[in-house]
Amino acid sequence: MGIIEKMRLDGKAIYVTGGASGIGKAASYGFAEAGADVAIVDINLEGARKVAEEIAQATGSKTIAIQADVTNPEEVEAMVAKVVETYGKLDACYNNAGIAVNAPAEEMTFEQWKKVIDINLTGVYLCSTAAGRQMLKQGYGSIINTASMSGHIVNVPQPQCAYNASKAGVIMLTKSLAIEWAKRGVRVNCISPGYIGTELIMQAENLKPLIEVWNGMAPMGRLGKPEELQSVLVYLAGDSSTFTTGSDIVVDGAFTCF
Ligand code: NAD
């Protein structure tokens, strides 16, 4: 099989959490355009349905929409079961749902701290292990998690200690699972995006001054686009990355290089 053929995802079943919006939506499009059937998972069912319909129409992917809160173990188990019931297997998954809370550490409430850690880190743990149990049974599978450049550096000026800690946790969780499952056919990787100008971010009036600051700090003078993450995600999900596990691929336009 040639390299381009190996990079395609024809016949593969993949779920994406946080698929109703932003990076998850672009990732879902990318997987579907590469040939995969994609389950769009989100706490926002209406949003997930809309994206699933759009993608099915645009690409012919056999999409489904699933409502699940990634912090709820029962809902996560049911989500994986639904994907397997629909497609007969789970080839890859992209555990991407996440939130950010900007607040000075001394003012952040315990509830704010817990919510960020619950969704960004515990959610990735619950999804990775639920998907992992299915993949270990199958003897193959590729798990991809969303970390962030904030798992590597404290990006300023916005204070977000819970977010940074959660993303550093995702990187080490990814590496730990990769080691545990390396001999059993299940690969686990994460990506660490830099600032990505999703629709939500670009349209938020209150973020405009911050975007100017980020553009000024960015070596390329701009934010990334969600579509600019697609190729690395398709690579990690497919059969051209069979020796890539435990990797954290930074896609940040060199933001963390200095
Ligand atoms: P977004 O807000 O556009 O999308 C997040 C999605 O996750 C939404 O559809 C939301 O409904 C869903 N979600 C939230 N809580 C959930 C829960 N408990 N269960 C299930 N779904 C839930 O955000 P985005 O910018 O696309 O970010 C996606 C991921 O990428 C996040 O993990 C984020 O931390 C990470 N990231 C974003 C950037 C960036 O600059 N945009 C940079 C680095 C990393």
PDB file of C-alpha atoms and ligand atoms in Angstrom:
ATOM      1  CA  MET A   1       0.000   0.000   0.000  1.00  0.00           C
ATOM      2  CA  GLY A   2       1.377   3.435  -0.955  1.00  0.00           C
ATOM      3  CA  ILE A   3       1.810   6.216   1.547  1.00  0.00           C
ATOM      4  CA  ILE A   4      -1.136   8.318   0.353  1.00  0.00           C
ATOM      5  CA  GLU A   5      -3.399   5.268   0.492  1.00  0.00           C
ATOM      6  CA  LYS A   6      -2.159   4.547   4.041  1.00  0.00           C
ATOM      7  CA  MET A   7      -3.024   8.096   5.059  1.00  0.00           C
ATOM      8  CA  ARG A   8      -6.626   7.735   3.928  1.00  0.00           C
ATOM      9  CA  LEU A   9      -9.228   6.711   6.503  1.00  0.00           C
ATOM     10  CA  ASP A  10     -11.689   4.838   4.277  1.00  0.00           C
ATOM     11  CA  GLY A  11     -13.867   2.442   6.260  1.00  0.00           C
ATOM     12  CA  LYS A  12     -12.611   3.676   9.631  1.00  0.00           C
ATOM     13  CA  ALA A  13     -14.978   4.575  12.477  1.00  0.00           C
ATOM     14  CA  ILE A  14     -13.960   7.584  14.544  1.00  0.00           C
ATOM     15  CA  TYR A  15     -15.638   9.648  17.256  1.00  0.00           C
ATOM     16  CA  VAL A  16     -14.823  13.259  18.049  1.00  0.00           C
ATOM     17  CA  THR A  17     -15.789  14.878  21.370  1.00  0.00           C
ATOM     18  CA  GLY A  18     -16.540  18.590  21.290  1.00  0.00           C
ATOM     19  CA  GLY A  19     -17.413  17.958  17.645  1.00  0.00           C
ATOM     20  CA  ALA A  20     -20.190  20.562  17.508  1.00  0.00           C
ATOM     21  CA  SER A  21     -17.820  23.503  17.372  1.00  0.00           C
ATOM     22  CA  GLY A  22     -14.374  24.907  16.597  1.00  0.00           C
ATOM     23  CA  ILE A  23     -11.444  22.512  16.420  1.00  0.00           C
ATOM     24  CA  GLY A  24     -13.654  19.431  16.917  1.00  0.00           C
ATOM     25  CA  LYS A  25     -15.896  20.428  14.023  1.00  0.00           C
ATOM     26  CA  ALA A  26     -12.921  21.030  11.704  1.00  0.00           C
ATOM     27  CA  ALA A  27     -11.380  17.724  12.822  1.00  0.00           C
ATOM     28  CA  SER A  28     -14.639  15.902  12.075  1.00  0.00           C
ATOM     29  CA  TYR A  29     -14.675  17.401   8.572  1.00  0.00           C
ATOM     30  CA  GLY A  30     -11.045  16.384   8.094  1.00  0.00           C
ATOM     31  CA  PHE A  31     -11.638  12.762   9.170  1.00  0.00           C
ATOM     32  CA  ALA A  32     -14.741  12.529   6.965  1.00  0.00           C
ATOM     33  CA  GLU A  33     -12.987  14.054   3.934  1.00  0.00           C
ATOM     34  CA  ALA A  34     -10.256  11.435   4.398  1.00  0.00           C
ATOM     35  CA  GLY A  35     -12.939   8.732   4.163  1.00  0.00           C
ATOM     36  CA  ALA A  36     -13.940   7.942   7.763  1.00  0.00           C
ATOM     37  CA  ASP A  37     -17.401   7.535   9.266  1.00  0.00           C
ATOM     38  CA  VAL A  38     -17.559  10.057  12.082  1.00  0.00           C
ATOM     39  CA  ALA A  39     -19.617  10.182  15.285  1.00  0.00           C
ATOM     40  CA  ILE A  40     -19.981  13.778  16.426  1.00  0.00           C
ATOM     41  CA  VAL A  41     -20.125  13.777  20.232  1.00  0.00           C
ATOM     42  CA  ASP A  42     -20.999  16.858  22.254  1.00  0.00           C
ATOM     43  CA  ILE A  43     -22.886  17.973  25.333  1.00  0.00           C
ATOM     44  CA  ASN A  44     -24.759  20.188  22.839  1.00  0.00           C
ATOM     45  CA  LEU A  45     -26.886  17.663  20.915  1.00  0.00           C
ATOM     46  CA  GLU A  46     -28.455  20.207  18.578  1.00  0.00           C
ATOM     47  CA  GLY A  47     -25.016  21.495  17.561  1.00  0.00           C
ATOM     48  CA  ALA A  48     -23.718  17.938  17.081  1.00  0.00           C
ATOM     49  CA  ARG A  49     -26.722  17.043  14.894  1.00  0.00           C
ATOM     50  CA  LYS A  50     -26.203  20.109  12.722  1.00  0.00           C
ATOM     51  CA  VAL A  51     -22.526  19.314  12.169  1.00  0.00           C
ATOM     52  CA  ALA A  52     -23.278  15.616  11.536  1.00  0.00           C
ATOM     53  CA  GLU A  53     -25.850  16.528   8.876  1.00  0.00           C
ATOM     54  CA  GLU A  54     -23.575  19.095   7.206  1.00  0.00           C
ATOM     55  CA  ILE A  55     -20.663  16.656   7.055  1.00  0.00           C
ATOM     56  CA  ALA A  56     -22.788  13.765   5.773  1.00  0.00           C
ATOM     57  CA  GLN A  57     -24.063  15.996   2.965  1.00  0.00           C
ATOM     58  CA  ALA A  58     -20.664  17.415   2.091  1.00  0.00           C
ATOM     59  CA  THR A  59     -18.628  14.197   2.223  1.00  0.00           C
ATOM     60  CA  GLY A  60     -20.944  11.167   2.185  1.00  0.00           C
ATOM     61  CA  SER A  61     -19.575  10.077   5.586  1.00  0.00           C
ATOM     62  CA  LYS A  62     -22.034   7.955   7.589  1.00  0.00           C
ATOM     63  CA  THR A  63     -22.169  10.388  10.478  1.00  0.00           C
ATOM     64  CA  ILE A  64     -24.120  10.157  13.710  1.00  0.00           C
ATOM     65  CA  ALA A  65     -24.614  12.658  16.524  1.00  0.00           C
ATOM     66  CA  ILE A  66     -24.328  11.580  20.158  1.00  0.00           C
ATOM     67  CA  GLN A  67     -25.042  13.620  23.272  1.00  0.00           C
ATOM     68  CA  ALA A  68     -22.590  12.943  26.078  1.00  0.00           C
ATOM     69  CA  ASP A  69     -21.028  14.905  28.894  1.00  0.00           C
ATOM     70  CA  VAL A  70     -17.387  13.796  28.974  1.00  0.00           C
ATOM     71  CA  THR A  71     -17.285  14.204  32.765  1.00  0.00           C
ATOM     72  CA  ASN A  72     -19.977  11.553  33.240  1.00  0.00           C
ATOM     73  CA  PRO A  73     -18.556   7.974  33.223  1.00  0.00           C
ATOM     74  CA  GLU A  74     -21.913   6.340  32.335  1.00  0.00           C
ATOM     75  CA  GLU A  75     -22.540   8.716  29.427  1.00  0.00           C
ATOM     76  CA  VAL A  76     -18.996   8.165  28.134  1.00  0.00           C
ATOM     77  CA  GLU A  77     -19.399   4.355  28.292  1.00  0.00           C
ATOM     78  CA  ALA A  78     -22.755   4.636  26.504  1.00  0.00           C
ATOM     79  CA  MET A  79     -21.181   6.880  23.852  1.00  0.00           C
ATOM     80  CA  VAL A  80     -18.482   4.315  23.031  1.00  0.00           C
ATOM     81  CA  ALA A  81     -21.108   1.530  23.036  1.00  0.00           C
ATOM     82  CA  LYS A  82     -23.260   3.536  20.591  1.00  0.00           C
ATOM     83  CA  VAL A  83     -20.308   4.042  18.223  1.00  0.00           C
ATOM     84  CA  VAL A  84     -19.500   0.313  18.291  1.00  0.00           C
ATOM     85  CA  GLU A  85     -23.177  -0.632  17.873  1.00  0.00           C
ATOM     86  CA  THR A  86     -23.398   1.692  14.825  1.00  0.00           C
ATOM     87  CA  TYR A  87     -20.127   0.924  13.054  1.00  0.00           C
ATOM     88  CA  GLY A  88     -19.174  -2.466  14.534  1.00  0.00           C
ATOM     89  CA  LYS A  89     -15.814  -1.153  15.816  1.00  0.00           C
ATOM     90  CA  LEU A  90     -13.868   1.893  16.920  1.00  0.00           C
ATOM     91  CA  ASP A  91     -10.733   2.573  14.867  1.00  0.00           C
ATOM     92  CA  ALA A  92      -9.797   5.957  16.285  1.00  0.00           C
ATOM     93  CA  CYS A  93     -11.069   8.698  18.518  1.00  0.00           C
ATOM     94  CA  TYR A  94     -10.328  12.337  19.129  1.00  0.00           C
ATOM     95  CA  ASN A  95     -10.909  13.367  22.753  1.00  0.00           C
ATOM     96  CA  ASN A  96     -11.080  17.094  22.222  1.00  0.00           C
ATOM     97  CA  ALA A  97     -13.873  18.625  24.349  1.00  0.00           C
ATOM     98  CA  GLY A  98     -12.452  21.307  26.597  1.00  0.00           C
ATOM     99  CA  ILE A  99     -13.061  24.700  28.162  1.00  0.00           C
ATOM    100  CA  ALA A 100     -10.942  27.606  29.359  1.00  0.00           C
ATOM    101  CA  VAL A 101     -11.509  29.809  32.376  1.00  0.00           C
ATOM    102  CA  ASN A 102      -9.445  32.966  32.655  1.00  0.00           C
ATOM    103  CA  ALA A 103      -9.221  34.109  36.271  1.00  0.00           C
ATOM    104  CA  PRO A 104      -6.409  35.205  38.584  1.00  0.00           C
ATOM    105  CA  ALA A 105      -5.446  32.241  40.789  1.00  0.00           C
ATOM    106  CA  GLU A 106      -6.246  34.079  44.007  1.00  0.00           C
ATOM    107  CA  GLU A 107      -9.763  34.875  42.760  1.00  0.00           C
ATOM    108  CA  MET A 108     -10.604  31.614  41.019  1.00  0.00           C
ATOM    109  CA  THR A 109     -13.380  29.709  42.785  1.00  0.00           C
ATOM    110  CA  PHE A 110     -13.038  26.040  43.693  1.00  0.00           C
ATOM    111  CA  GLU A 111     -15.978  25.354  41.337  1.00  0.00           C
ATOM    112  CA  GLN A 112     -14.155  27.041  38.429  1.00  0.00           C
ATOM    113  CA  TRP A 113     -10.981  25.030  39.144  1.00  0.00           C
ATOM    114  CA  LYS A 114     -12.914  21.761  39.407  1.00  0.00           C
ATOM    115  CA  LYS A 115     -14.912  22.374  36.207  1.00  0.00           C
ATOM    116  CA  VAL A 116     -11.795  22.966  34.115  1.00  0.00           C
ATOM    117  CA  ILE A 117      -9.993  19.915  35.528  1.00  0.00           C
ATOM    118  CA  ASP A 118     -13.146  17.765  35.244  1.00  0.00           C
ATOM    119  CA  ILE A 119     -13.780  18.535  31.567  1.00  0.00           C
ATOM    120  CA  ASN A 120     -10.226  18.966  30.263  1.00  0.00           C
ATOM    121  CA  LEU A 121      -8.379  16.248  32.198  1.00  0.00           C
ATOM    122  CA  THR A 122     -10.862  13.846  33.830  1.00  0.00           C
ATOM    123  CA  GLY A 123     -12.970  13.936  30.641  1.00  0.00           C
ATOM    124  CA  VAL A 124      -9.971  12.917  28.545  1.00  0.00           C
ATOM    125  CA  TYR A 125      -9.153  10.167  31.078  1.00  0.00           C
ATOM    126  CA  LEU A 126     -12.735   8.813  30.983  1.00  0.00           C
ATOM    127  CA  CYS A 127     -12.926   8.895  27.173  1.00  0.00           C
ATOM    128  CA  SER A 128      -9.427   7.457  26.666  1.00  0.00           C
ATOM    129  CA  THR A 129     -10.032   4.551  29.024  1.00  0.00           C
ATOM    130  CA  ALA A 130     -13.538   3.786  27.691  1.00  0.00           C
ATOM    131  CA  ALA A 131     -12.212   3.870  24.103  1.00  0.00           C
ATOM    132  CA  GLY A 132      -9.092   2.003  25.231  1.00  0.00           C
ATOM    133  CA  ARG A 133     -11.101  -0.895  26.688  1.00  0.00           C
ATOM    134  CA  GLN A 134     -12.852  -1.354  23.334  1.00  0.00           C
ATOM    135  CA  MET A 135      -9.609  -1.001  21.344  1.00  0.00           C
ATOM    136  CA  LEU A 136      -7.718  -3.444  23.593  1.00  0.00           C
ATOM    137  CA  LYS A 137     -10.493  -5.982  22.943  1.00  0.00           C
ATOM    138  CA  GLN A 138     -10.110  -5.381  19.202  1.00  0.00           C
ATOM    139  CA  GLY A 139      -6.294  -5.398  19.381  1.00  0.00           C
ATOM    140  CA  TYR A 140      -5.998  -2.108  17.490  1.00  0.00           C
ATOM    141  CA  GLY A 141      -6.913   1.548  17.725  1.00  0.00           C
ATOM    142  CA  SER A 142      -5.611   5.087  17.762  1.00  0.00           C
ATOM    143  CA  ILE A 143      -6.501   7.530  20.538  1.00  0.00           C
ATOM    144  CA  ILE A 144      -5.808  11.227  20.007  1.00  0.00           C
ATOM    145  CA  ASN A 145      -6.223  13.806  22.767  1.00  0.00           C
ATOM    146  CA  THR A 146      -6.244  17.604  22.654  1.00  0.00           C
ATOM    147  CA  ALA A 147      -3.656  19.129  24.926  1.00  0.00           C
ATOM    148  CA  SER A 148      -2.416  22.669  24.196  1.00  0.00           C
ATOM    149  CA  MET A 149       0.733  24.739  24.027  1.00  0.00           C
ATOM    150  CA  SER A 150      -0.532  25.834  27.464  1.00  0.00           C
ATOM    151  CA  GLY A 151       0.582  22.410  28.688  1.00  0.00           C
ATOM    152  CA  HIS A 152       4.128  23.504  27.799  1.00  0.00           C
ATOM    153  CA  ILE A 153       4.275  27.218  28.573  1.00  0.00           C
ATOM    154  CA  VAL A 154       2.376  29.677  30.712  1.00  0.00           C
ATOM    155  CA  ASN A 155       1.000  31.830  27.943  1.00  0.00           C
ATOM    156  CA  VAL A 156       0.301  35.413  28.909  1.00  0.00           C
ATOM    157  CA  PRO A 157      -1.353  37.838  29.501  1.00  0.00           C
ATOM    158  CA  GLN A 158      -4.534  35.958  30.510  1.00  0.00           C
ATOM    159  CA  PRO A 159      -4.246  34.142  33.884  1.00  0.00           C
ATOM    160  CA  GLN A 160      -5.469  30.538  33.533  1.00  0.00           C
ATOM    161  CA  CYS A 161      -3.651  28.265  35.993  1.00  0.00           C
ATOM    162  CA  ALA A 162      -6.350  25.558  35.954  1.00  0.00           C
ATOM    163  CA  TYR A 163      -6.315  25.393  32.149  1.00  0.00           C
ATOM    164  CA  ASN A 164      -2.517  25.205  31.982  1.00  0.00           C
ATOM    165  CA  ALA A 165      -2.401  22.490  34.673  1.00  0.00           C
ATOM    166  CA  SER A 166      -5.167  20.480  32.959  1.00  0.00           C
ATOM    167  CA  LYS A 167      -3.353  20.524  29.608  1.00  0.00           C
ATOM    168  CA  ALA A 168       0.009  19.544  31.124  1.00  0.00           C
ATOM    169  CA  GLY A 169      -1.948  16.672  32.712  1.00  0.00           C
ATOM    170  CA  VAL A 170      -3.342  15.600  29.329  1.00  0.00           C
ATOM    171  CA  ILE A 171       0.187  15.343  27.915  1.00  0.00           C
ATOM    172  CA  MET A 172       1.399  13.091  30.744  1.00  0.00           C
ATOM    173  CA  LEU A 173      -1.832  11.034  30.768  1.00  0.00           C
ATOM    174  CA  THR A 174      -1.335  10.467  27.025  1.00  0.00           C
ATOM    175  CA  LYS A 175       2.243   9.280  27.502  1.00  0.00           C
ATOM    176  CA  SER A 176       1.267   7.018  30.434  1.00  0.00           C
ATOM    177  CA  LEU A 177      -1.472   5.277  28.447  1.00  0.00           C
ATOM    178  CA  ALA A 178       0.818   4.954  25.414  1.00  0.00           C
ATOM    179  CA  ILE A 179       3.340   3.023  27.523  1.00  0.00           C
ATOM    180  CA  GLU A 180       0.671   0.814  29.131  1.00  0.00           C
ATOM    181  CA  TRP A 181      -0.865  -0.181  25.800  1.00  0.00           C
ATOM    182  CA  ALA A 182       2.162  -0.046  23.445  1.00  0.00           C
ATOM    183  CA  LYS A 183       2.451  -3.838  23.055  1.00  0.00           C
ATOM    184  CA  ARG A 184      -1.316  -4.336  22.693  1.00  0.00           C
ATOM    185  CA  GLY A 185      -1.993  -2.490  19.444  1.00  0.00           C
ATOM    186  CA  VAL A 186      -3.433   0.699  20.920  1.00  0.00           C
ATOM    187  CA  ARG A 187      -1.599   3.955  20.208  1.00  0.00           C
ATOM    188  CA  VAL A 188      -2.162   7.115  22.250  1.00  0.00           C
ATOM    189  CA  ASN A 189      -1.000  10.560  21.116  1.00  0.00           C
ATOM    190  CA  CYS A 190      -1.952  14.165  21.683  1.00  0.00           C
ATOM    191  CA  ILE A 191      -1.670  17.412  19.818  1.00  0.00           C
ATOM    192  CA  SER A 192      -0.755  20.731  21.408  1.00  0.00           C
ATOM    193  CA  PRO A 193      -2.249  23.534  19.336  1.00  0.00           C
ATOM    194  CA  GLY A 194      -1.180  27.128  19.698  1.00  0.00           C
ATOM    195  CA  TYR A 195      -3.796  29.874  19.501  1.00  0.00           C
ATOM    196  CA  ILE A 196      -6.419  28.788  16.994  1.00  0.00           C
ATOM    197  CA  GLY A 197      -8.868  31.332  15.624  1.00  0.00           C
ATOM    198  CA  THR A 198     -12.098  29.367  15.811  1.00  0.00           C
ATOM    199  CA  GLU A 199     -15.345  31.065  14.809  1.00  0.00           C
ATOM    200  CA  LEU A 200     -16.218  31.573  18.497  1.00  0.00           C
ATOM    201  CA  ILE A 201     -12.892  33.244  19.244  1.00  0.00           C
ATOM    202  CA  MET A 202     -12.800  35.394  16.122  1.00  0.00           C
ATOM    203  CA  GLN A 203     -16.375  36.608  16.590  1.00  0.00           C
ATOM    204  CA  ALA A 204     -16.180  37.413  20.314  1.00  0.00           C
ATOM    205  CA  GLU A 205     -16.122  41.217  20.674  1.00  0.00           C
ATOM    206  CA  ASN A 206     -14.515  41.009  24.137  1.00  0.00           C
ATOM    207  CA  LEU A 207     -11.583  38.952  22.776  1.00  0.00           C
ATOM    208  CA  LYS A 208     -10.600  41.446  20.041  1.00  0.00           C
ATOM    209  CA  PRO A 209      -7.962  43.294  22.160  1.00  0.00           C
ATOM    210  CA  LEU A 210      -6.522  39.951  23.340  1.00  0.00           C
ATOM    211  CA  ILE A 211      -6.317  38.655  19.750  1.00  0.00           C
ATOM    212  CA  GLU A 212      -4.282  41.760  18.843  1.00  0.00           C
ATOM    213  CA  VAL A 213      -1.882  40.953  21.696  1.00  0.00           C
ATOM    214  CA  TRP A 214      -1.602  37.285  20.615  1.00  0.00           C
ATOM    215  CA  ASN A 215      -0.993  38.285  16.986  1.00  0.00           C
ATOM    216  CA  GLY A 216       1.773  40.590  18.186  1.00  0.00           C
ATOM    217  CA  MET A 217       3.415  37.765  20.168  1.00  0.00           C
ATOM    218  CA  ALA A 218       3.033  35.098  17.475  1.00  0.00           C
ATOM    219  CA  PRO A 219       6.140  34.443  15.315  1.00  0.00           C
ATOM    220  CA  MET A 220       3.880  34.133  12.250  1.00  0.00           C
ATOM    221  CA  GLY A 221       1.934  37.256  13.237  1.00  0.00           C
ATOM    222  CA  ARG A 222      -1.385  35.424  13.258  1.00  0.00           C
ATOM    223  CA  LEU A 223      -3.472  32.745  14.945  1.00  0.00           C
ATOM    224  CA  GLY A 224      -3.774  29.282  13.422  1.00  0.00           C
ATOM    225  CA  LYS A 225      -6.926  28.158  11.633  1.00  0.00           C
ATOM    226  CA  PRO A 226      -8.841  25.050  12.806  1.00  0.00           C
ATOM    227  CA  GLU A 227      -8.299  23.518   9.345  1.00  0.00           C
ATOM    228  CA  GLU A 228      -4.536  23.721   9.886  1.00  0.00           C
ATOM    229  CA  LEU A 229      -4.808  20.936  12.481  1.00  0.00           C
ATOM    230  CA  GLN A 230      -6.609  18.500  10.179  1.00  0.00           C
ATOM    231  CA  SER A 231      -3.590  16.933   8.482  1.00  0.00           C
ATOM    232  CA  VAL A 232      -1.814  16.013  11.708  1.00  0.00           C
ATOM    233  CA  LEU A 233      -5.049  14.533  13.121  1.00  0.00           C
ATOM    234  CA  VAL A 234      -5.669  12.469   9.975  1.00  0.00           C
ATOM    235  CA  TYR A 235      -2.057  11.271  10.167  1.00  0.00           C
ATOM    236  CA  LEU A 236      -2.422  10.202  13.821  1.00  0.00           C
ATOM    237  CA  ALA A 237      -5.752   8.445  13.201  1.00  0.00           C
ATOM    238  CA  GLY A 238      -4.581   6.409  10.243  1.00  0.00           C
ATOM    239  CA  ASP A 239      -2.176   3.656   9.227  1.00  0.00           C
ATOM    240  CA  SER A 240       0.753   5.830   8.228  1.00  0.00           C
ATOM    241  CA  SER A 241       1.516   6.570  11.901  1.00  0.00           C
ATOM    242  CA  THR A 242       1.866   2.998  13.198  1.00  0.00           C
ATOM    243  CA  PHE A 243       5.187   3.766  14.995  1.00  0.00           C
ATOM    244  CA  THR A 244       3.889   7.030  16.466  1.00  0.00           C
ATOM    245  CA  THR A 245       2.666   6.578  20.023  1.00  0.00           C
ATOM    246  CA  GLY A 246       3.231   8.595  23.181  1.00  0.00           C
ATOM    247  CA  SER A 247       3.864  11.645  21.021  1.00  0.00           C
ATOM    248  CA  ASP A 248       2.701  15.159  21.712  1.00  0.00           C
ATOM    249  CA  ILE A 249       2.690  17.018  18.405  1.00  0.00           C
ATOM    250  CA  VAL A 250       2.943  20.773  18.870  1.00  0.00           C
ATOM    251  CA  VAL A 251       1.195  22.767  16.113  1.00  0.00           C
ATOM    252  CA  ASP A 252       1.661  26.377  17.176  1.00  0.00           C
ATOM    253  CA  GLY A 253       3.382  28.357  14.411  1.00  0.00           C
ATOM    254  CA  ALA A 254       6.573  28.330  16.559  1.00  0.00           C
ATOM    255  CA  PHE A 255       4.868  30.092  19.498  1.00  0.00           C
ATOM    256  CA  THR A 256       6.649  27.905  22.078  1.00  0.00           C
ATOM    257  CA  CYS A 257      10.070  28.127  20.397  1.00  0.00           C
ATOM    258  CA  PHE A 258      11.358  31.109  22.325  1.00  0.00           C
TER     259      PHE A 258
HETATM  260  P1  NAD B   1     -15.068  25.320  21.431  1.00  0.00           P
HETATM  261  O1  NAD B   1     -15.624  25.981  22.632  1.00  0.00           O
HETATM  262  O2  NAD B   1     -15.299  25.944  20.098  1.00  0.00           O
HETATM  263  O3  NAD B   1     -15.553  23.804  21.361  1.00  0.00           O
HETATM  264  C1  NAD B   1     -15.600  22.992  22.496  1.00  0.00           C
HETATM  265  C2  NAD B   1     -16.762  22.017  22.342  1.00  0.00           C
HETATM  266  O4  NAD B   1     -16.745  21.147  23.469  1.00  0.00           O
HETATM  267  C3  NAD B   1     -18.142  22.695  22.305  1.00  0.00           C
HETATM  268  O5  NAD B   1     -18.902  22.212  21.220  1.00  0.00           O
HETATM  269  C4  NAD B   1     -18.765  22.309  23.642  1.00  0.00           C
HETATM  270  O6  NAD B   1     -20.192  22.183  23.600  1.00  0.00           O
HETATM  271  C5  NAD B   1     -18.086  20.973  23.918  1.00  0.00           C
HETATM  272  N1  NAD B   1     -18.078  20.634  25.348  1.00  0.00           N
HETATM  273  C6  NAD B   1     -17.817  21.451  26.386  1.00  0.00           C
HETATM  274  N2  NAD B   1     -17.954  20.785  27.534  1.00  0.00           N
HETATM  275  C7  NAD B   1     -18.299  19.514  27.238  1.00  0.00           C
HETATM  276  C8  NAD B   1     -18.575  18.351  28.000  1.00  0.00           C
HETATM  277  N3  NAD B   1     -18.543  18.378  29.345  1.00  0.00           N
HETATM  278  N4  NAD B   1     -18.885  17.206  27.344  1.00  0.00           N
HETATM  279  C9  NAD B   1     -18.954  17.168  25.985  1.00  0.00           C
HETATM  280  N5  NAD B   1     -18.704  18.247  25.211  1.00  0.00           N
HETATM  281  C10 NAD B   1     -18.380  19.410  25.825  1.00  0.00           C
HETATM  282  O7  NAD B   1     -13.489  25.180  21.732  1.00  0.00           O
HETATM  283  P2  NAD B   1     -12.233  24.963  20.734  1.00  0.00           P
HETATM  284  O8  NAD B   1     -11.483  26.249  20.720  1.00  0.00           O
HETATM  285  O9  NAD B   1     -12.629  24.296  19.502  1.00  0.00           O
HETATM  286  O10 NAD B   1     -11.363  23.963  21.646  1.00  0.00           O
HETATM  287  C11 NAD B   1     -11.389  22.558  21.483  1.00  0.00           C
HETATM  288  C12 NAD B   1     -10.236  21.964  22.277  1.00  0.00           C
HETATM  289  O11 NAD B   1      -9.002  22.512  21.821  1.00  0.00           O
HETATM  290  C13 NAD B   1     -10.296  22.252  23.776  1.00  0.00           C
HETATM  291  O12 NAD B   1      -9.819  21.133  24.487  1.00  0.00           O
HETATM  292  C14 NAD B   1      -9.340  23.416  23.925  1.00  0.00           C
HETATM  293  O13 NAD B   1      -8.804  23.507  25.221  1.00  0.00           O
HETATM  294  C15 NAD B   1      -8.286  23.030  22.913  1.00  0.00           C
HETATM  295  N6  NAD B   1      -7.443  24.113  22.432  1.00  0.00           N
HETATM  296  C16 NAD B   1      -7.995  25.221  21.846  1.00  0.00           C
HETATM  297  C17 NAD B   1      -7.158  26.215  21.387  1.00  0.00           C
HETATM  298  C18 NAD B   1      -7.716  27.463  20.722  1.00  0.00           C
HETATM  299  O14 NAD B   1      -6.960  28.439  20.596  1.00  0.00           O
HETATM  300  N7  NAD B   1      -8.947  27.468  20.257  1.00  0.00           N
HETATM  301  C19 NAD B   1      -5.772  26.099  21.535  1.00  0.00           C
HETATM  302  C20 NAD B   1      -5.251  24.962  22.136  1.00  0.00           C
HETATM  303  C21 NAD B   1      -6.094  23.968  22.578  1.00  0.00           C
END
